[in-house]
């Protein structure tokens, strides 16, 4: 009975939002299991902006954030295609590639993607530089979403592939259910004040860690 109570308490603690300001997730090891499952506050998305910062020295394909629904394994996915040196943006199983990103290893990169379902237009912002505004798809992301950092979902909540796992650090993950203005994105890129995400809010993040993923301070240089 005590054990059950304790387990319940731990489970509820894990689900309560945490302020991760100044922190990062460290994915220190290549596995096909370790990941962070994020709880989003919305289940239906007709527009979206996703921003995050990441740091890695991987020289292979990897997912940066993978959101699936029951019927769409790539409902919203940011993926580095190493063979073609392209940053891929998937929405509702459709994909566009950006071939101009200077995705240097061992460097923090700020990456934002926007998508609007009415026009179907998507845009990538990479380290402050906007892409051309390209058509990806119209439609709606709906149903139960599962959002994962560290692994790429081939099926809803699973189908992970070691060769697509993320190894490195990830921080400042925010998602909005609307497209941010260029000004707001620039503020995010410059680490100035911006409106936190209303779908994923790094300052009030609900998540669950599965396997070896550490929460560490982001500061990595001596001042
Ligand atoms: C994000 O979290 C912070 C800290 O809890 C809170 O002040 C803010 O209102 C939240 N923003 C949104 C849009 O949920
Ligand atoms: Ca895959």
PDB file of C-alpha atoms and ligand atoms in Angstrom:
ATOM      1  CA  UNK A   1       0.000   0.000   0.000  1.00  0.00           C
ATOM      2  CA  UNK A   2       2.775   2.432   0.943  1.00  0.00           C
ATOM      3  CA  UNK A   3       4.610   1.485  -2.197  1.00  0.00           C
ATOM      4  CA  UNK A   4       1.517   2.099  -4.284  1.00  0.00           C
ATOM      5  CA  UNK A   5       1.015   5.521  -2.695  1.00  0.00           C
ATOM      6  CA  UNK A   6       4.652   6.397  -3.243  1.00  0.00           C
ATOM      7  CA  UNK A   7       4.471   5.293  -6.874  1.00  0.00           C
ATOM      8  CA  UNK A   8       1.381   7.393  -7.397  1.00  0.00           C
ATOM      9  CA  UNK A   9       3.072  10.388  -5.817  1.00  0.00           C
ATOM     10  CA  UNK A  10       6.152   9.947  -8.004  1.00  0.00           C
ATOM     11  CA  UNK A  11       3.977   9.578 -11.068  1.00  0.00           C
ATOM     12  CA  UNK A  12       2.063  12.748 -10.282  1.00  0.00           C
ATOM     13  CA  UNK A  13       5.322  14.624  -9.591  1.00  0.00           C
ATOM     14  CA  UNK A  14       6.657  13.595 -12.971  1.00  0.00           C
ATOM     15  CA  UNK A  15       3.537  14.963 -14.625  1.00  0.00           C
ATOM     16  CA  UNK A  16       3.501  18.355 -12.901  1.00  0.00           C
ATOM     17  CA  UNK A  17       5.012  21.189 -14.947  1.00  0.00           C
ATOM     18  CA  UNK A  18       8.646  22.128 -14.344  1.00  0.00           C
ATOM     19  CA  UNK A  19      10.433  25.382 -15.079  1.00  0.00           C
ATOM     20  CA  UNK A  20      13.436  24.362 -17.168  1.00  0.00           C
ATOM     21  CA  UNK A  21      14.751  27.909 -17.737  1.00  0.00           C
ATOM     22  CA  UNK A  22      18.544  27.772 -17.921  1.00  0.00           C
ATOM     23  CA  UNK A  23      18.439  23.987 -18.172  1.00  0.00           C
ATOM     24  CA  UNK A  24      18.823  21.479 -20.945  1.00  0.00           C
ATOM     25  CA  UNK A  25      18.111  17.847 -21.593  1.00  0.00           C
ATOM     26  CA  UNK A  26      21.294  15.891 -22.107  1.00  0.00           C
ATOM     27  CA  UNK A  27      20.964  12.748 -24.221  1.00  0.00           C
ATOM     28  CA  UNK A  28      24.434  11.393 -23.424  1.00  0.00           C
ATOM     29  CA  UNK A  29      24.336   8.019 -25.138  1.00  0.00           C
ATOM     30  CA  UNK A  30      23.155   6.425 -28.354  1.00  0.00           C
ATOM     31  CA  UNK A  31      20.217   4.135 -27.616  1.00  0.00           C
ATOM     32  CA  UNK A  32      16.965   3.219 -29.288  1.00  0.00           C
ATOM     33  CA  UNK A  33      14.999   3.693 -26.084  1.00  0.00           C
ATOM     34  CA  UNK A  34      16.005   6.837 -24.168  1.00  0.00           C
ATOM     35  CA  UNK A  35      13.659   9.737 -24.798  1.00  0.00           C
ATOM     36  CA  UNK A  36      11.588  12.495 -23.273  1.00  0.00           C
ATOM     37  CA  UNK A  37       7.852  12.353 -23.750  1.00  0.00           C
ATOM     38  CA  UNK A  38       6.333  15.841 -23.753  1.00  0.00           C
ATOM     39  CA  UNK A  39       2.746  16.547 -22.783  1.00  0.00           C
ATOM     40  CA  UNK A  40       1.162  19.091 -25.099  1.00  0.00           C
ATOM     41  CA  UNK A  41      -1.728  21.247 -23.941  1.00  0.00           C
ATOM     42  CA  UNK A  42      -3.570  21.014 -27.282  1.00  0.00           C
ATOM     43  CA  UNK A  43      -4.690  18.031 -29.291  1.00  0.00           C
ATOM     44  CA  UNK A  44      -5.829  19.763 -32.464  1.00  0.00           C
ATOM     45  CA  UNK A  45      -3.451  21.969 -34.412  1.00  0.00           C
ATOM     46  CA  UNK A  46      -4.380  23.993 -37.448  1.00  0.00           C
ATOM     47  CA  UNK A  47      -1.291  26.176 -37.214  1.00  0.00           C
ATOM     48  CA  UNK A  48       1.924  25.720 -35.328  1.00  0.00           C
ATOM     49  CA  UNK A  49       5.307  27.148 -34.548  1.00  0.00           C
ATOM     50  CA  UNK A  50       7.992  25.005 -32.966  1.00  0.00           C
ATOM     51  CA  UNK A  51      11.254  26.451 -31.673  1.00  0.00           C
ATOM     52  CA  UNK A  52      14.150  24.739 -29.950  1.00  0.00           C
ATOM     53  CA  UNK A  53      17.901  24.871 -29.497  1.00  0.00           C
ATOM     54  CA  UNK A  54      20.088  21.822 -29.928  1.00  0.00           C
ATOM     55  CA  UNK A  55      23.744  20.817 -29.847  1.00  0.00           C
ATOM     56  CA  UNK A  56      25.165  17.609 -31.282  1.00  0.00           C
ATOM     57  CA  UNK A  57      28.153  16.109 -33.057  1.00  0.00           C
ATOM     58  CA  UNK A  58      26.195  13.339 -34.759  1.00  0.00           C
ATOM     59  CA  UNK A  59      27.320  12.543 -38.307  1.00  0.00           C
ATOM     60  CA  UNK A  60      24.189  10.626 -39.221  1.00  0.00           C
ATOM     61  CA  UNK A  61      20.438  11.175 -39.584  1.00  0.00           C
ATOM     62  CA  UNK A  62      18.579  12.182 -36.444  1.00  0.00           C
ATOM     63  CA  UNK A  63      15.260  13.508 -35.250  1.00  0.00           C
ATOM     64  CA  UNK A  64      15.076  16.784 -33.325  1.00  0.00           C
ATOM     65  CA  UNK A  65      11.404  16.565 -32.352  1.00  0.00           C
ATOM     66  CA  UNK A  66       8.866  13.931 -33.351  1.00  0.00           C
ATOM     67  CA  UNK A  67       5.122  14.388 -32.900  1.00  0.00           C
ATOM     68  CA  UNK A  68       2.772  11.627 -34.001  1.00  0.00           C
ATOM     69  CA  UNK A  69      -0.936  10.933 -33.939  1.00  0.00           C
ATOM     70  CA  UNK A  70      -2.576   7.531 -34.263  1.00  0.00           C
ATOM     71  CA  UNK A  71      -2.914   7.914 -38.031  1.00  0.00           C
ATOM     72  CA  UNK A  72       0.091  10.168 -38.761  1.00  0.00           C
ATOM     73  CA  UNK A  73       3.507   8.983 -37.563  1.00  0.00           C
ATOM     74  CA  UNK A  74       5.058  12.217 -38.846  1.00  0.00           C
ATOM     75  CA  UNK A  75       2.362  14.659 -37.743  1.00  0.00           C
ATOM     76  CA  UNK A  76       5.061  17.237 -36.999  1.00  0.00           C
ATOM     77  CA  UNK A  77       8.702  16.273 -37.303  1.00  0.00           C
ATOM     78  CA  UNK A  78      12.032  18.057 -37.576  1.00  0.00           C
ATOM     79  CA  UNK A  79      14.671  15.699 -38.960  1.00  0.00           C
ATOM     80  CA  UNK A  80      18.267  16.071 -40.126  1.00  0.00           C
ATOM     81  CA  UNK A  81      18.997  14.098 -43.303  1.00  0.00           C
ATOM     82  CA  UNK A  82      22.750  13.721 -43.144  1.00  0.00           C
ATOM     83  CA  UNK A  83      23.282  12.119 -46.556  1.00  0.00           C
ATOM     84  CA  UNK A  84      21.728  15.095 -48.341  1.00  0.00           C
ATOM     85  CA  UNK A  85      22.665  17.665 -45.676  1.00  0.00           C
ATOM     86  CA  UNK A  86      19.062  18.804 -45.462  1.00  0.00           C
ATOM     87  CA  UNK A  87      16.857  19.866 -42.585  1.00  0.00           C
ATOM     88  CA  UNK A  88      13.485  18.215 -43.118  1.00  0.00           C
ATOM     89  CA  UNK A  89      10.167  19.540 -41.902  1.00  0.00           C
ATOM     90  CA  UNK A  90       7.311  17.034 -41.942  1.00  0.00           C
ATOM     91  CA  UNK A  91       3.680  17.976 -41.353  1.00  0.00           C
ATOM     92  CA  UNK A  92       0.885  15.381 -41.581  1.00  0.00           C
ATOM     93  CA  UNK A  93       3.262  12.944 -43.293  1.00  0.00           C
ATOM     94  CA  UNK A  94       4.198  15.496 -45.971  1.00  0.00           C
ATOM     95  CA  UNK A  95       7.749  16.810 -46.138  1.00  0.00           C
ATOM     96  CA  UNK A  96       9.869  19.690 -47.357  1.00  0.00           C
ATOM     97  CA  UNK A  97      13.662  19.882 -47.252  1.00  0.00           C
ATOM     98  CA  UNK A  98      15.923  22.834 -46.656  1.00  0.00           C
ATOM     99  CA  UNK A  99      19.389  22.336 -48.097  1.00  0.00           C
ATOM    100  CA  UNK A 100      21.068  25.559 -47.059  1.00  0.00           C
ATOM    101  CA  UNK A 101      21.396  25.132 -43.274  1.00  0.00           C
ATOM    102  CA  UNK A 102      24.927  25.487 -41.920  1.00  0.00           C
ATOM    103  CA  UNK A 103      24.358  22.721 -39.373  1.00  0.00           C
ATOM    104  CA  UNK A 104      27.806  22.803 -37.741  1.00  0.00           C
ATOM    105  CA  UNK A 105      28.662  20.136 -35.126  1.00  0.00           C
ATOM    106  CA  UNK A 106      29.301  21.102 -31.498  1.00  0.00           C
ATOM    107  CA  UNK A 107      27.400  24.377 -31.876  1.00  0.00           C
ATOM    108  CA  UNK A 108      24.107  25.482 -30.402  1.00  0.00           C
ATOM    109  CA  UNK A 109      21.610  25.998 -33.200  1.00  0.00           C
ATOM    110  CA  UNK A 110      18.304  27.827 -32.858  1.00  0.00           C
ATOM    111  CA  UNK A 111      15.669  26.297 -35.098  1.00  0.00           C
ATOM    112  CA  UNK A 112      12.069  27.418 -35.577  1.00  0.00           C
ATOM    113  CA  UNK A 113       9.484  26.105 -37.995  1.00  0.00           C
ATOM    114  CA  UNK A 114       6.071  27.533 -38.717  1.00  0.00           C
ATOM    115  CA  UNK A 115       3.082  26.017 -40.477  1.00  0.00           C
ATOM    116  CA  UNK A 116      -0.340  27.374 -41.342  1.00  0.00           C
ATOM    117  CA  UNK A 117      -3.023  24.878 -42.379  1.00  0.00           C
ATOM    118  CA  UNK A 118      -5.165  27.327 -44.344  1.00  0.00           C
ATOM    119  CA  UNK A 119      -2.483  28.305 -46.834  1.00  0.00           C
ATOM    120  CA  UNK A 120      -0.394  25.163 -46.247  1.00  0.00           C
ATOM    121  CA  UNK A 121       2.676  27.390 -46.033  1.00  0.00           C
ATOM    122  CA  UNK A 122       5.662  26.433 -43.901  1.00  0.00           C
ATOM    123  CA  UNK A 123       8.861  28.268 -43.112  1.00  0.00           C
ATOM    124  CA  UNK A 124      12.118  27.378 -41.407  1.00  0.00           C
ATOM    125  CA  UNK A 125      14.219  29.759 -39.391  1.00  0.00           C
ATOM    126  CA  UNK A 126      17.775  28.563 -38.826  1.00  0.00           C
ATOM    127  CA  UNK A 127      20.078  30.573 -36.537  1.00  0.00           C
ATOM    128  CA  UNK A 128      18.168  33.747 -37.333  1.00  0.00           C
ATOM    129  CA  UNK A 129      17.932  33.188 -41.082  1.00  0.00           C
ATOM    130  CA  UNK A 130      14.476  32.653 -42.611  1.00  0.00           C
ATOM    131  CA  UNK A 131      13.848  30.303 -45.527  1.00  0.00           C
ATOM    132  CA  UNK A 132      11.552  31.018 -48.423  1.00  0.00           C
ATOM    133  CA  UNK A 133       7.928  30.348 -47.538  1.00  0.00           C
ATOM    134  CA  UNK A 134       7.003  27.002 -49.064  1.00  0.00           C
ATOM    135  CA  UNK A 135       3.875  24.921 -49.461  1.00  0.00           C
ATOM    136  CA  UNK A 136       3.841  21.728 -47.402  1.00  0.00           C
ATOM    137  CA  UNK A 137       0.223  20.731 -46.784  1.00  0.00           C
ATOM    138  CA  UNK A 138      -3.170  21.928 -45.675  1.00  0.00           C
ATOM    139  CA  UNK A 139      -5.165  19.859 -43.172  1.00  0.00           C
ATOM    140  CA  UNK A 140      -5.316  19.425 -39.415  1.00  0.00           C
ATOM    141  CA  UNK A 141      -3.239  17.591 -36.849  1.00  0.00           C
ATOM    142  CA  UNK A 142      -5.865  15.956 -34.684  1.00  0.00           C
ATOM    143  CA  UNK A 143      -6.358  13.071 -32.311  1.00  0.00           C
ATOM    144  CA  UNK A 144      -4.081  12.065 -29.492  1.00  0.00           C
ATOM    145  CA  UNK A 145      -0.608  13.405 -30.092  1.00  0.00           C
ATOM    146  CA  UNK A 146       2.587  11.936 -28.670  1.00  0.00           C
ATOM    147  CA  UNK A 147       5.553  14.273 -28.727  1.00  0.00           C
ATOM    148  CA  UNK A 148       9.038  12.863 -28.280  1.00  0.00           C
ATOM    149  CA  UNK A 149      12.549  14.264 -27.953  1.00  0.00           C
ATOM    150  CA  UNK A 150      15.491  11.933 -28.508  1.00  0.00           C
ATOM    151  CA  UNK A 151      13.868   9.369 -30.811  1.00  0.00           C
ATOM    152  CA  UNK A 152      11.914   9.311 -34.073  1.00  0.00           C
ATOM    153  CA  UNK A 153       8.501   7.635 -34.042  1.00  0.00           C
ATOM    154  CA  UNK A 154       7.705   5.330 -36.945  1.00  0.00           C
ATOM    155  CA  UNK A 155       4.498   4.343 -35.184  1.00  0.00           C
ATOM    156  CA  UNK A 156       2.473   6.199 -32.566  1.00  0.00           C
ATOM    157  CA  UNK A 157       4.659   6.241 -29.433  1.00  0.00           C
ATOM    158  CA  UNK A 158       7.285   3.842 -30.759  1.00  0.00           C
ATOM    159  CA  UNK A 159       9.047   2.331 -33.743  1.00  0.00           C
ATOM    160  CA  UNK A 160      12.303   3.942 -32.652  1.00  0.00           C
ATOM    161  CA  UNK A 161      15.486   3.476 -34.658  1.00  0.00           C
ATOM    162  CA  UNK A 162      18.937   3.657 -33.087  1.00  0.00           C
ATOM    163  CA  UNK A 163      20.273   5.202 -36.302  1.00  0.00           C
ATOM    164  CA  UNK A 164      17.797   8.098 -36.032  1.00  0.00           C
ATOM    165  CA  UNK A 165      18.154   8.756 -32.301  1.00  0.00           C
ATOM    166  CA  UNK A 166      19.388  12.061 -30.984  1.00  0.00           C
ATOM    167  CA  UNK A 167      22.619  12.280 -28.968  1.00  0.00           C
ATOM    168  CA  UNK A 168      23.474  15.690 -27.593  1.00  0.00           C
ATOM    169  CA  UNK A 169      21.754  18.514 -25.790  1.00  0.00           C
ATOM    170  CA  UNK A 170      18.395  20.148 -26.295  1.00  0.00           C
ATOM    171  CA  UNK A 171      16.918  23.264 -24.702  1.00  0.00           C
ATOM    172  CA  UNK A 172      14.318  26.027 -24.915  1.00  0.00           C
ATOM    173  CA  UNK A 173      11.625  23.902 -26.545  1.00  0.00           C
ATOM    174  CA  UNK A 174       8.473  25.927 -27.194  1.00  0.00           C
ATOM    175  CA  UNK A 175       5.469  25.251 -29.368  1.00  0.00           C
ATOM    176  CA  UNK A 176       2.579  27.554 -30.203  1.00  0.00           C
ATOM    177  CA  UNK A 177      -0.742  26.792 -31.885  1.00  0.00           C
ATOM    178  CA  UNK A 178      -0.295  29.729 -34.238  1.00  0.00           C
ATOM    179  CA  UNK A 179       2.414  31.080 -36.515  1.00  0.00           C
ATOM    180  CA  UNK A 180       4.726  33.520 -34.815  1.00  0.00           C
ATOM    181  CA  UNK A 181       5.569  36.800 -36.521  1.00  0.00           C
ATOM    182  CA  UNK A 182       9.078  37.321 -37.878  1.00  0.00           C
ATOM    183  CA  UNK A 183       9.658  39.748 -34.999  1.00  0.00           C
ATOM    184  CA  UNK A 184       8.688  37.200 -32.346  1.00  0.00           C
ATOM    185  CA  UNK A 185      10.906  34.549 -33.930  1.00  0.00           C
ATOM    186  CA  UNK A 186      13.816  36.958 -34.073  1.00  0.00           C
ATOM    187  CA  UNK A 187      13.313  37.627 -30.357  1.00  0.00           C
ATOM    188  CA  UNK A 188      13.443  33.902 -29.655  1.00  0.00           C
ATOM    189  CA  UNK A 189      16.596  33.548 -31.780  1.00  0.00           C
ATOM    190  CA  UNK A 190      18.286  36.434 -29.949  1.00  0.00           C
ATOM    191  CA  UNK A 191      17.260  35.041 -26.535  1.00  0.00           C
ATOM    192  CA  UNK A 192      15.283  38.209 -25.767  1.00  0.00           C
ATOM    193  CA  UNK A 193      11.859  38.294 -24.118  1.00  0.00           C
ATOM    194  CA  UNK A 194       9.249  36.482 -26.143  1.00  0.00           C
ATOM    195  CA  UNK A 195       5.821  34.994 -25.475  1.00  0.00           C
ATOM    196  CA  UNK A 196       6.337  31.400 -24.277  1.00  0.00           C
ATOM    197  CA  UNK A 197       4.702  28.581 -26.161  1.00  0.00           C
ATOM    198  CA  UNK A 198       1.085  27.776 -25.345  1.00  0.00           C
ATOM    199  CA  UNK A 199       1.372  24.177 -26.551  1.00  0.00           C
ATOM    200  CA  UNK A 200       4.837  23.473 -25.121  1.00  0.00           C
ATOM    201  CA  UNK A 201       6.238  25.951 -22.612  1.00  0.00           C
ATOM    202  CA  UNK A 202       9.851  25.402 -21.508  1.00  0.00           C
ATOM    203  CA  UNK A 203       9.095  27.433 -18.367  1.00  0.00           C
ATOM    204  CA  UNK A 204       6.261  25.076 -17.424  1.00  0.00           C
ATOM    205  CA  UNK A 205       7.090  21.842 -19.179  1.00  0.00           C
ATOM    206  CA  UNK A 206       5.167  18.646 -18.537  1.00  0.00           C
ATOM    207  CA  UNK A 207       7.292  15.682 -19.466  1.00  0.00           C
ATOM    208  CA  UNK A 208       8.376  12.198 -18.625  1.00  0.00           C
ATOM    209  CA  UNK A 209      11.937  10.937 -18.969  1.00  0.00           C
ATOM    210  CA  UNK A 210      12.387   7.380 -20.176  1.00  0.00           C
ATOM    211  CA  UNK A 211      15.917   5.971 -19.889  1.00  0.00           C
ATOM    212  CA  UNK A 212      19.151   7.902 -19.530  1.00  0.00           C
ATOM    213  CA  UNK A 213      18.323  11.533 -20.231  1.00  0.00           C
ATOM    214  CA  UNK A 214      19.673  14.099 -17.784  1.00  0.00           C
ATOM    215  CA  UNK A 215      18.508  17.560 -16.836  1.00  0.00           C
ATOM    216  CA  UNK A 216      21.604  19.759 -16.553  1.00  0.00           C
ATOM    217  CA  UNK A 217      22.431  23.447 -16.393  1.00  0.00           C
ATOM    218  CA  UNK A 218      22.868  24.908 -19.842  1.00  0.00           C
ATOM    219  CA  UNK A 219      25.816  27.123 -18.911  1.00  0.00           C
ATOM    220  CA  UNK A 220      28.863  25.417 -20.399  1.00  0.00           C
ATOM    221  CA  UNK A 221      31.462  28.198 -20.443  1.00  0.00           C
ATOM    222  CA  UNK A 222      33.216  29.989 -17.608  1.00  0.00           C
ATOM    223  CA  UNK A 223      32.484  33.698 -17.234  1.00  0.00           C
TER     224      UNK A 223
HETATM  225  C1  LIG B   1       4.628  29.582 -19.462  1.00  0.00           C
HETATM  226  O1  LIG B   1       5.079  29.286 -18.166  1.00  0.00           O
HETATM  227  C2  LIG B   1       5.325  30.436 -17.376  1.00  0.00           C
HETATM  228  C3  LIG B   1       5.909  29.949 -16.061  1.00  0.00           C
HETATM  229  O2  LIG B   1       5.026  29.094 -15.395  1.00  0.00           O
HETATM  230  C4  LIG B   1       4.027  31.219 -17.174  1.00  0.00           C
HETATM  231  O3  LIG B   1       4.284  32.394 -16.468  1.00  0.00           O
HETATM  232  C5  LIG B   1       3.449  31.574 -18.547  1.00  0.00           C
HETATM  233  O4  LIG B   1       2.199  32.187 -18.382  1.00  0.00           O
HETATM  234  C6  LIG B   1       3.316  30.331 -19.407  1.00  0.00           C
HETATM  235  N1  LIG B   1       2.893  30.765 -20.719  1.00  0.00           N
HETATM  236  C7  LIG B   1       1.951  30.168 -21.418  1.00  0.00           C
HETATM  237  C8  LIG B   1       1.604  30.784 -22.700  1.00  0.00           C
HETATM  238  O5  LIG B   1       1.373  29.165 -21.013  1.00  0.00           O
HETATM  239 CA1  LIG B   2      12.001   6.562 -38.903  1.00  0.00          CA
END
